[in-house]
Coordinates of C-alpha atoms and ligand atoms in Angstrom, one line a residue:
X16 CA -18.4 31.9 4.0
X17 CA -15.5 29.2 3.6
X18 CA -15.9 25.9 5.6
X19 CA -13.3 25.6 8.2
X20 CA -12.3 22.0 8.4
X21 CA -10.8 20.1 11.5
X22 CA -8.7 18.1 9.3
X23 CA -7.5 18.7 5.6
X24 CA -5.7 15.6 3.9
X25 CA -3.5 16.2 1.1
X26 CA -3.8 13.1 -1.3
X27 CA -6.7 10.9 -2.1
X28 CA -4.9 7.4 -2.5
X29 CA -5.6 4.4 -0.3
X30 CA -3.7 6.0 2.6
X31 CA -5.5 9.7 2.6
X32 CA -8.8 7.9 2.1
X33 CA -8.3 5.6 5.0
X34 CA -7.3 8.4 7.3
X35 CA -10.5 10.2 6.1
X36 CA -12.4 7.2 7.0
X37 CA -11.1 6.5 10.3
X38 CA -11.3 10.3 11.1
X39 CA -15.0 10.6 9.8
X40 CA -16.1 7.7 11.9
X41 CA -15.0 9.9 15.0
X42 CA -17.1 13.0 13.6
X43 CA -14.1 15.1 12.4
X44 CA -15.1 17.3 9.5
X45 CA -12.5 16.3 6.9
X46 CA -11.7 17.7 3.5
X47 CA -9.3 15.4 1.0
X48 CA -7.8 17.3 -1.7
X49 CA -6.6 15.2 -4.7
X50 CA -4.5 16.7 -7.5
X51 CA -5.8 14.1 -9.9
X52 CA -8.8 11.7 -9.6
X53 CA -9.3 9.8 -6.3
X54 CA -7.9 6.1 -5.9
X55 CA -5.7 6.4 -8.7
X56 CA -1.6 6.5 -8.8
X57 CA 0.0 3.5 -6.6
X58 CA -3.3 2.6 -4.9
X59 CA -4.8 1.6 -8.5
X60 CA -1.6 0.1 -9.6
X61 CA -1.3 -2.4 -6.7
X62 CA -1.9 -6.2 -6.8
X63 CA -3.7 -6.2 -3.5
X64 CA -1.8 -8.7 -1.6
X65 CA -2.1 -8.5 2.2
X66 CA 1.4 -10.0 2.6
X67 CA 2.1 -9.4 6.3
X68 CA 3.9 -12.5 6.5
X69 CA 5.3 -12.5 2.8
X70 CA 6.5 -9.2 2.6
X71 CA 7.7 -8.0 6.1
X72 CA 11.2 -9.0 7.3
X73 CA 11.2 -11.0 10.4
X74 CA 12.9 -8.4 12.7
X75 CA 11.1 -5.4 11.3
X76 CA 9.1 -3.1 13.5
X77 CA 6.7 -3.0 10.8
X78 CA 5.7 -6.6 11.3
X79 CA 3.2 -6.4 14.3
X80 CA 1.9 -3.3 12.7
X81 CA 1.2 -5.4 9.6
X82 CA -0.4 -8.3 11.1
X83 CA -2.6 -5.9 13.1
X84 CA -3.6 -4.2 9.7
X85 CA -4.2 -7.7 8.1
X86 CA -6.6 -8.7 11.0
X87 CA -8.5 -5.6 10.5
X88 CA -9.7 -6.7 7.0
X89 CA -12.6 -8.9 7.6
X90 CA -14.7 -6.6 9.7
X91 CA -13.5 -3.5 7.5
X92 CA -14.6 -5.2 4.2
X93 CA -18.2 -5.7 5.9
X94 CA -18.3 -2.1 7.0
X95 CA -17.3 -0.7 3.7
X96 CA -19.9 -2.9 1.9
X97 CA -22.5 -1.5 4.3
X98 CA -21.3 2.2 3.8
X99 CA -20.3 2.3 0.2
X100 CA -22.0 -0.8 -1.1
X101 CA -18.6 -1.7 -2.7
X102 CA -17.4 -5.3 -2.3
X103 CA -13.6 -4.8 -1.7
X104 CA -13.1 -8.6 -2.9
X105 CA -11.3 -10.0 0.2
X106 CA -10.0 -13.3 -0.5
X107 CA -8.4 -15.4 2.2
X108 CA -6.8 -18.3 0.3
X109 CA -3.1 -17.6 1.4
X110 CA 0.2 -16.9 -0.4
X111 CA 2.6 -19.5 -1.4
X112 CA 6.3 -18.3 -1.4
X113 CA 7.9 -20.8 -4.0
X114 CA 11.5 -21.9 -4.0
X115 CA 13.3 -22.4 -7.2
X116 CA 16.7 -23.7 -5.6
X117 CA 17.7 -25.6 -2.6
X118 CA 19.3 -22.5 -1.1
X119 CA 16.1 -20.5 -1.5
X120 CA 14.1 -23.6 0.0
X121 CA 16.5 -23.6 3.1
X122 CA 15.8 -20.0 3.5
X123 CA 12.0 -20.2 3.3
X124 CA 12.1 -23.2 5.9
X125 CA 14.0 -20.8 8.4
X126 CA 11.3 -18.2 7.7
X127 CA 8.5 -20.8 8.5
X128 CA 10.2 -21.7 11.9
X129 CA 10.5 -18.3 12.9
X130 CA 6.9 -17.4 12.0
X131 CA 5.7 -20.4 13.8
X132 CA 7.7 -19.4 16.8
X133 CA 5.7 -16.1 16.6
X134 CA 2.5 -17.8 16.6
X135 CA 1.8 -17.4 13.1
X136 CA 0.5 -20.1 10.6
X137 CA 3.4 -20.8 8.2
X138 CA 3.7 -24.3 6.6
X139 CA 6.7 -25.6 4.7
X140 CA 5.3 -27.7 1.5
X141 CA 7.5 -30.2 -0.1
X142 CA 7.5 -30.3 -3.8
X143 CA 4.7 -32.8 -3.9
X144 CA 2.8 -31.1 -1.4
X145 CA 3.1 -27.9 -3.4
X146 CA 2.0 -29.5 -6.5
X147 CA -1.0 -31.2 -4.6
X148 CA -2.3 -27.7 -3.6
X149 CA -1.6 -26.0 -6.9
X150 CA -1.3 -28.5 -9.7
X151 CA -0.5 -26.0 -12.6
X152 CA 3.0 -25.3 -10.9
X153 CA 5.9 -26.5 -13.0
X154 CA 9.0 -28.6 -12.1
X155 CA 11.0 -25.6 -11.6
X156 CA 9.3 -25.2 -8.0
X157 CA 11.1 -27.0 -5.4
X158 CA 8.7 -26.5 -2.4
X159 CA 7.1 -23.6 -1.1
X160 CA 6.2 -21.6 2.1
X161 CA 2.5 -21.5 2.5
X162 CA 1.0 -18.6 4.5
X163 CA -2.7 -19.3 4.7
X164 CA -3.5 -16.1 6.5
X165 CA -2.0 -13.7 4.0
X166 CA -5.0 -12.7 1.8
X167 CA -5.7 -10.2 -0.9
X168 CA -8.2 -7.6 -1.9
X169 CA -8.9 -5.5 -5.0
X170 CA -6.6 -2.4 -4.5
X171 CA -8.7 0.1 -6.5
X172 CA -11.9 -1.1 -5.0
X173 CA -10.5 -0.8 -1.6
X174 CA -9.2 2.7 -2.3
X175 CA -12.7 3.6 -3.6
X176 CA -14.7 2.0 -0.9
X177 CA -12.6 4.0 1.7
X178 CA -13.2 7.4 0.0
X179 CA -17.1 6.7 -0.7
X180 CA -17.5 5.5 3.0
X181 CA -15.7 8.6 4.2
X182 CA -17.9 10.6 2.2
X183 CA -21.1 8.9 3.5
X184 CA -19.9 9.7 6.9
X185 CA -19.6 13.4 6.1
X186 CA -16.2 13.9 4.5
X187 CA -15.6 16.5 1.7
X188 CA -13.4 15.7 -1.4
X189 CA -11.9 17.9 -4.0
X190 CA -10.5 16.2 -7.2
X191 CA -8.3 17.6 -9.7
X192 CA -7.1 20.3 -7.3
X193 CA -3.4 20.5 -6.4
X194 CA -2.2 21.7 -2.9
X195 CA 0.5 24.2 -3.9
X196 CA 1.2 25.5 -0.2
X197 CA 0.9 24.8 3.4
X198 CA -0.2 27.8 5.2
X199 CA 1.3 28.2 8.7
X200 CA 1.1 31.1 11.3
X201 CA 3.4 31.0 14.3
X202 CA 4.8 27.5 13.6
X203 CA 1.1 26.1 13.6
X204 CA -0.5 24.8 10.5
X205 CA -3.8 26.8 9.4
X206 CA -4.7 25.4 6.0
X207 CA -3.7 24.9 2.5
X208 CA -3.5 27.0 -0.9
X209 CA -4.8 25.4 -4.1
X210 CA -4.2 27.8 -6.8
X211 CA -6.1 31.0 -5.7
X212 CA -8.2 29.4 -3.1
X213 CA -7.2 29.0 0.7
X214 CA -8.7 26.1 2.6
X215 CA -8.6 26.4 6.4
X216 CA -8.1 23.5 9.1
X217 CA -6.9 22.9 12.5
X218 CA -4.7 20.1 11.1
X219 CA -3.3 19.0 7.9
X220 CA -2.2 15.3 6.8
X221 CA 0.3 14.8 4.0
X222 CA -0.6 11.7 2.4
X223 CA 0.7 12.3 -1.1
X224 CA 2.6 9.0 -1.7
X225 CA 5.7 9.3 -3.5
X226 CA 5.0 13.0 -4.0
X227 CA 5.0 13.7 -0.1
X228 CA 8.4 14.8 0.1
X229 CA 8.0 17.8 -2.6
X230 CA 4.8 19.1 -0.7
X231 CA 6.9 19.1 2.6
X232 CA 10.2 20.5 1.2
X233 CA 9.1 24.3 2.1
X234 CA 8.4 23.3 5.7
X235 CA 12.0 23.0 6.6
X236 CA 12.3 19.0 6.5
X237 CA 13.5 16.7 3.9
X238 CA 12.2 13.3 4.3
X239 CA 14.4 10.6 3.1
X240 CA 12.0 9.1 0.5
X241 CA 12.4 7.9 -2.9
X242 CA 10.1 6.8 -5.8
X243 CA 10.1 3.0 -7.0
X244 CA 8.1 2.3 -10.0
X245 CA 6.4 -1.1 -10.4
X246 CA 5.2 -2.5 -13.6
X247 CA 2.5 -5.1 -13.8
X248 CA 0.1 -6.6 -16.3
X249 CA -3.0 -8.7 -16.2
X250 CA -4.3 -11.7 -18.3
X251 CA -7.4 -13.8 -18.3
X252 CA -7.7 -17.6 -18.3
X253 CA -11.4 -17.7 -18.0
X254 CA -11.2 -20.7 -15.5
X255 CA -9.4 -20.4 -12.2
X256 CA -5.8 -21.9 -12.6
X257 CA -4.5 -21.2 -9.1
X258 CA -6.0 -20.8 -5.7
X259 CA -3.5 -18.9 -3.7
X260 CA -1.2 -16.0 -5.0
X261 CA 2.2 -17.5 -6.1
X262 CA 5.2 -15.3 -5.1
X263 CA 8.8 -16.0 -6.2
X264 CA 12.0 -14.1 -6.4
X265 CA 11.2 -13.0 -9.9
X266 CA 7.8 -11.8 -9.5
X267 CA 4.0 -12.8 -8.3
X268 CA 0.8 -14.0 -9.7
X269 CA -2.3 -13.1 -7.9
X270 CA -5.6 -14.7 -9.1
X271 CA -8.7 -12.3 -9.2
X272 CA -12.1 -12.9 -9.6
X273 CA -13.4 -14.2 -13.2
X274 CA -10.2 -15.9 -14.1
X275 CA -8.3 -12.8 -14.2
X276 CA -4.6 -12.9 -12.9
X277 CA -2.3 -9.9 -12.0
X278 CA 1.3 -10.5 -12.7
X279 CA 3.8 -8.2 -11.1
X280 CA 6.0 -6.4 -10.4
X281 CA 9.2 -4.6 -11.4
X282 CA 11.1 -2.5 -9.0
X283 CA 12.8 0.7 -10.7
X284 CA 14.1 3.2 -8.2
X285 CA 14.5 7.0 -8.7
X286 CA 11.7 7.7 -11.4
X287 CA 8.4 9.4 -11.5
X288 CA 7.8 8.1 -15.0
X289 CA 4.7 5.8 -14.9
X290 CA 5.2 4.4 -18.6
X291 CA 5.5 0.6 -19.1
X292 CA 8.7 -0.8 -20.6
X293 CA 9.3 -4.1 -22.5
X294 CA 12.3 -5.0 -20.4
X295 CA 9.9 -5.1 -17.3
X296 CA 7.1 -7.0 -19.0
X297 CA 9.6 -9.4 -20.6
X298 CA 11.2 -10.5 -17.5
X299 CA 7.8 -10.8 -15.6
X300 CA 6.5 -12.8 -18.4
X301 CA 9.4 -15.2 -18.5
X302 CA 9.3 -15.9 -14.9
X303 CA 5.5 -16.4 -14.7
X304 CA 5.4 -18.8 -17.7
X305 CA 8.3 -20.7 -16.1
X306 CA 6.3 -21.2 -12.8
X307 CA 3.0 -21.7 -14.4
X308 CA 3.3 -23.0 -18.1
X309 CA -0.5 -22.7 -18.8
X310 CA -0.1 -19.0 -18.5
X311 CA 1.1 -19.2 -22.2
X312 CA -2.4 -19.5 -23.4
X313 CA -3.9 -16.8 -21.1
X314 CA -5.5 -13.9 -23.0
X315 CA -3.8 -10.7 -22.7
X316 CA -5.8 -7.8 -20.8
X317 CA -3.5 -4.7 -20.1
X318 CA -0.3 -3.4 -18.5
X319 CA 0.4 -0.5 -16.1
X320 CA 2.8 1.0 -13.6
X321 CA 2.5 2.9 -10.3
X322 CA 5.1 4.8 -8.2
X323 CA 5.8 3.3 -4.8
X324 CA 6.8 5.7 -2.0
X325 CA 10.0 4.1 -0.3
X326 CA 11.9 5.4 2.7
X327 CA 15.6 5.3 3.6
X328 CA 15.1 2.8 6.3
X329 CA 12.0 1.0 4.6
X330 CA 9.7 2.1 7.4
X331 CA 6.8 4.5 6.8
X332 CA 6.7 8.1 8.2
X333 CA 3.7 8.5 10.5
X334 CA 3.7 11.5 12.7
X335 CA 3.5 15.1 13.5
X336 CA 5.9 17.6 12.0
X337 CA 8.8 18.4 14.2
X338 CA 8.6 22.3 13.9
X339 CA 5.0 22.9 12.7
X340 CA 2.1 22.0 15.1
X341 CA -0.8 20.4 13.7
X342 CA 0.8 19.3 10.6
X343 CA 1.1 15.5 10.2
X344 CA 2.5 13.2 7.7
X345 CA 1.7 9.6 6.6
X346 CA 3.6 8.3 3.7
X347 CA 6.5 5.7 2.7
X348 CA 4.4 2.6 2.8
X349 CA 6.4 1.2 -0.3
X350 CA 5.3 -2.3 -1.1
X351 CA 2.5 -2.5 1.3
X352 CA 0.4 0.5 1.5
X353 CA -2.8 -1.6 0.7
X354 CA -2.0 -4.0 3.7
X355 CA -1.2 -1.2 5.7
X356 CA -4.0 1.2 5.1
X357 CA -6.4 0.2 7.8
X358 CA -3.8 0.5 10.7
X359 CA -2.5 3.7 9.3
X360 CA -5.9 5.4 9.2
X361 CA -6.5 4.2 12.8
X362 CA -3.1 5.3 14.1
X363 CA -3.4 8.7 12.4
X364 CA -6.9 9.3 13.9
X365 CA -5.4 8.4 17.1
X366 CA -2.4 10.8 16.8
X367 CA -4.9 13.7 15.9
X368 CA -7.1 12.7 18.9
X369 CA -3.8 12.8 21.0
X370 CA -4.5 9.2 21.9
X371 CA -1.4 7.5 20.1
X372 CA 1.2 5.9 22.3
X373 CA 4.8 5.4 21.3
X374 CA 5.4 3.8 17.9
X375 CA 8.7 3.4 15.8
X376 CA 7.6 5.5 12.7
X377 CA 7.8 9.1 13.9
X378 CA 9.2 11.4 11.4
X379 CA 11.8 12.6 13.9
X380 CA 13.8 9.4 13.6
X381 CA 17.6 10.0 13.2
X382 CA 19.3 10.1 10.8
X383 CA 16.5 10.0 8.3
X384 CA 15.2 13.5 8.9
X385 CA 17.3 16.2 7.4
X386 CA 16.8 20.0 7.9
X387 CA 16.0 21.5 4.5
X388 CA 17.0 25.2 3.7
X389 CA 13.9 27.1 3.8
Ligands
LIG27 P1 -0.8 7.1 -3.8 O1 -1.8 6.0 -4.1 O2 0.3 7.3 -4.8 O3 -1.6 8.4 -3.5 C1 -1.0 9.5 -3.3 C2 -2.0 10.6 -4.0 O4 -1.6 11.9 -3.6 C3 -2.0 10.5 -5.3 O5 -3.2 10.6 -5.9 C4 -1.5 12.1 -5.8 O6 -1.9 12.6 -7.0 C5 -1.7 12.8 -4.8 N1 -1.0 14.1 -4.5 C6 0.3 14.1 -4.5 N2 0.7 15.4 -4.4 C7 -0.5 16.2 -4.3 C8 -0.7 17.5 -4.0 N3 0.4 18.3 -4.1 N4 -2.2 18.0 -3.8 C9 -3.0 17.0 -3.9 N5 -2.7 15.6 -4.2 C10 -1.5 15.2 -4.4 N6 0.9 -2.8 -1.7 C11 0.2 -3.7 -1.1 O7 -0.2 -3.7 0.3 N7 0.0 -4.9 -1.6 C12 0.2 -5.0 -3.0 O8 -0.1 -6.2 -3.5 C13 1.0 -4.1 -3.6 N8 1.2 -4.3 -5.0 C14 1.8 -3.2 -5.6 C15 2.2 -3.3 -6.9 C16 2.6 -2.2 -7.7 C17 2.9 -2.4 -9.1 C18 2.7 -1.1 -7.0 C19 3.5 0.4 -7.8 C20 2.5 -0.9 -5.6 C21 1.9 -2.1 -5.0 N9 1.7 -1.9 -3.5 C22 1.0 -2.9 -3.0 C23 2.1 -0.5 -2.9 C24 0.8 0.4 -2.6 O9 0.3 0.6 -3.8 C25 1.4 1.7 -2.1 O10 2.1 1.5 -0.8 C26 0.2 2.5 -1.9 O11 -0.7 2.6 -2.7 C27 0.6 4.0 -1.4 O12 -0.6 4.8 -1.2 P2 -0.5 6.3 -0.9 O13 -1.9 6.7 -0.7 O14 0.6 6.8 0.0 O15 -0.1 6.8 -2.6
LIG28 N1 3.6 -5.7 -2.9 C1 3.9 -5.9 -4.1 C2 4.5 -5.0 -4.9 O1 4.7 -3.7 -4.4 O2 4.7 -5.0 -5.9

């Protein structure tokens, strides 16, 4: 007889796997269904920055959520190492947001004051101080905002470690299996159809990244989400040339283990095409070499692209479907799904447990939920 699951999760990226992990820790019997392989798509493409202070706007309701998620990483890294034997390569050596004009410098100084008032560490570095910290930076850099607590991980390893840890706690995974239909009875979810198979569950969570909208279209809502392609490449300098991740208005450079550097990323909206184009690489390379001239001698490794799930108001959709009981949505993490994975997993587990309090990411928020014709 077919198993009846407590929860089926559609999508085996970092978000689906994190939800599976936090639910499995609470003894929920979970099935993750992934149409390709686990830990691919946007979650494999990501640079892995934990840019809570770097990426999230000062007035965004996402900021406290992102700070909480960032703080979860040290304990999570140990837990994942223990359960999956995977080191997610958590590096806590900060991000420097560099200025290339007096205007940018003034803006970054204002952000530093705001973040200090919030009680977060944020230090304005003069041109000389920034060069002392990162000697390979060129003269185009006119100071920078040092965010020591914004770290980084390996995004592919985090996604894999979450999935393998969930499996170690009892979760089941089905790869290369597409969810084609959500099954409901009397406005309550009862499972999913994959080809000719039916999988039954009390709850279903849609964590399909940029593809979530398509899965939900036939349930009577049309989420305001759209895809944003990001292109990246990596090189190797063999010896470490920077310590912190360097973030500028034209891109970022993230130092990984073994002298590897990830350089990203473009933003190309409204496409699901995952190919890499020369225009994107050219502008990233020009900017990177401008900021760190030594990169000219770096050895080429590879280039790739991923599709970020963005929403109309820039906030993720995390919540229960307004018309279908037991159907939940967790998508729209845009540029910060790696950073937000732990807190998203925890919040979705609390929601399914019926323990989540108020939060600003409900899928009912107006005007972004549109009723679709069924
Ligand atoms: P995905 O990883 O895309 O996973 C969704 C999964 O759902 C896919 O595997 C897909 O195959 C599956 N799926 C879809 N439809 C179905 C279906 N019908 N049936 C079964 N499975 C289905 N974030 C950070 O925090 N820090 C960074 O430094 C960072 N850098 C980035 C750099 C780039 C170039 C890009 C593209 C993104 C970056 N991000 C970063 C953002 C981050 O990668 C995403 O927010 C995050 O990966 C989204 O995770 P997800 O699980 O929602 O989506
Ligand atoms: N957070 C980096 C990116 O999405 O490119």
